[in-house]
């Protein structure tokens, strides 16, 4: 049900409402349903039909009876579209101007007459009755039973008294005969299995175009079937048809659209002009043509859009793919499974299944102007639930095997993290976005900490014992959430001091069902009570007989007794708190229940009032979300409604408000962590809304996050573009190479083939030349003989032709004479008969007028018997008409015998007359067109003259205004220049004073840093000298021990050599000599060791000697390694000390130079101060500290140096600020400044440095201090 109002506005049905939408600014207005006395105004039936007048100034909407009401009375509401328009009216609802009712369940079709005075509605009763009303007077004109299914009813655009119906296997025409309608023509389909789908009248003619479900299109004119186009869309089923003037547009399955043209000048024939196909290949559900016939709009299952007929090219082939100008924000989902909102970015996210294919998608919409943000499709994955981060930059989606977190980019979703969780059914972010929970296997709740840029962290797992969780909802903050299970329990989980969630409160429904089991809470809602600041919890449950009830815990203590509502005869599937604390509940039949509060005067306790019911959609509501802008309700069939609840008085009035002082005192005393930090007076105290500040901070954070995401997306896009370009270039090169090789191969093959063909052709040509020469000679002889015979035959035929022409001329002349005589006789007889017939007609008309006057008199006198008199008069009229018809028929029969003889001869004359009449009609039409154009030209000239005069007046005003503005700007510039000069002079003075103060402070800081660096350098030098002395003493002791060891080893070698020589000379080696040698050189016990003498062989002696040799060698090797390590250590120390000394000297020289520069600046400043103040002061400047030479360090020399001796003076020099060097005996005291000096601070360059292995020292030039620049 989609209708074009004009080029900017359309009307379509959404749920149980009809919407008027502006196509360009997307503003919408809703048609208010009519009020029916004795019934609830908010209980609406389904929208079953829409009709609009040909002038597009009135619209009719038919609604069926609501299924929950005990009535079967359907309504038709008529609205005016002239004063109510989206771009004119600021209201969002349109009121009906007339309402009609009829006792039926619903209407299948509506139609206005061409003048808009009558409306016909086709009901769905058992007899398929249709009713015609004069809706301006609310009078029922006629009622008739069709006795067959009717899907479309329409008025004849030429004759108001003619109505057409189609449906099933029939197409029927009806004639109005008050108080009923009579059928006078019925057309049936050729096959009982083929049915009429739709039909439409063609412009201002008596033709009907009907479509059948087998793809055929039929055209009827004057009650006869003229043309049938079989299989218009290649056998696909047709869905709808619309007409404008002589053009017809047909829509069908698979996106097929055809444009047909009715040729009224060539025998009312129909032909196809163009056949097209949508690029989406979706079924065309509805069509509507623009009021000017320039284009049409069509609706598909997922979207709706327009097509401009000026883009249709007749020179192209049929079956071309076309694209619509889409007006829907995003493709509509066939079934919606979940919805989430972002509280700070005002976005809506939905998941569901698409109409085309089996893919599931995520759609993001804006709440402000209902624009589509992005559409993301999942390949081979089915999302079960999703939730939006409050910032709007993250989307949490759960699948059967894992949970994904996506970043919301400008045009797509980017996968950020994957959480390996199986069988996740529900996901939800907390109110602040710091946590999110995942319901797994309907048994356990996994709580994660969300960090945004890093991977989420699992905080804890909350098991719900053996029951299955039926509902999960976060509280008003990040510290608690609520779960409900199928055992009737509801549990509050709160975060503890250890950071884990644990059970704090628990309650049950306290209601037993028909199966002796507790009823379970199915939905939970929470809000912050504005009166007390505590959370308010609401939950609903459904009984076994599909009745629902709501429990509310006003102070958030679910263990207390709740406030209960009355049982509701509906199944609540969604629950949410609205504005001012009202409770909104969505039911399975598409209704919204709004519960308000009232105070019981007797008990003083709040109670829930009977709900107000709003019917939104024929399908179930599965989600409700409240934002600071509106209440959002989403249905299963893919519709989202944005509702604004206007509460005229505060709904929240708590009886606890009188006890706020006692409650606050008890809360402060019971809280262990509550303490006061400061006490303020009333003048210093101000109240700040923490929510506004936190919202601003969160918005700033969101903007920064969005900025980072945009940068990341930009980098990714740049990389992807570069990769795509490289890949495309490589693919292009490969394709070019392949094509080149293929073409070269084809070219070679073609050349070979052409050479072979040329050779064959040459050989065949030679053979054909020979044959042709032979046959040519024979044919010439045959042709000569035949030519002579043909010449003779032609001469004979010419003679016969002249004789026949003479005979025909004689016959024609005689026929013309006879025709003139017969024509005169015929005209005389015809005039006589016409006179007799006219006399009879005049007498009959007189009789008819007499009867009509009698009928009027009888109608006024006898109202009860008017039907009998009408039928008698009509019978008399019919008999007169029949007699007149018989007489006319007899006259026609007598004339037709004569006309048949002249019809063949008068055809040429008739054709010429028709051509002349058509030329005269064209001339008159063109003459009228020229006159109309001349009138329009005169009107346009007058308008142009007025516009020129107005423009000259406006130009004069603009020139005057510009002159005034220029003068004001000149004055403003002068004042600004003066103000700027004054500001500059004041700023220069203030800057000079500030620079003087800064320079003095910098001088003091630099001097203090020089003193500290000098003292630290002296301490480091003294410590270095002490270390050097210690290492020198250690080296001397080690050398002495090494000399002793070398002497002992030499003596041992000498004694051992004598023993070996004796053994070599033949002297038997005795064990006593070996023992003595052992005792002599035993390092552990040289004095009192006694060894038992034992008999030993020569092998034992050799083994003992070899063992001792090994020990000696090991000892020597260890001593050598130790000596080398000591040498390396010594070398390292030497290099470290040398580098440190070099750095210290460089720093000292730099400080000396800086000190000299500072002294010069102080002298300059002192001179300036003396000039200004008139005082003569002079600062004594002594000689600067001389620069020390840096020793050259050879980093490539690894040879150990013998010793390093450093001469340290007993009395180290003292370094005084301004570069003055003094001895202990003579020290200079610097003069004090006018202002007190600040405390001495350690400079940044004097931090201790880490000592590492010697490397090449790379020194960087220090920046010159700010105060040292001569220009400052």
Short mmCIF file of C-alpha atoms in Angstrom, two decimals, residues 412 496 566 1081:
data_model
loop_
_atom_site.label_atom_id
_atom_site.label_comp_id
_atom_site.label_asym_id
_atom_site.label_seq_id
_atom_site.Cartn_x
_atom_site.Cartn_y
_atom_site.Cartn_z
CA UNK A 412 31.45 -0.13 8.07
CA UNK A 496 32.16 -6.33 46.02
CA UNK A 566 -3.84 -6.13 38.12
CA UNK A 1081 105.88 -28.23 48.80
#
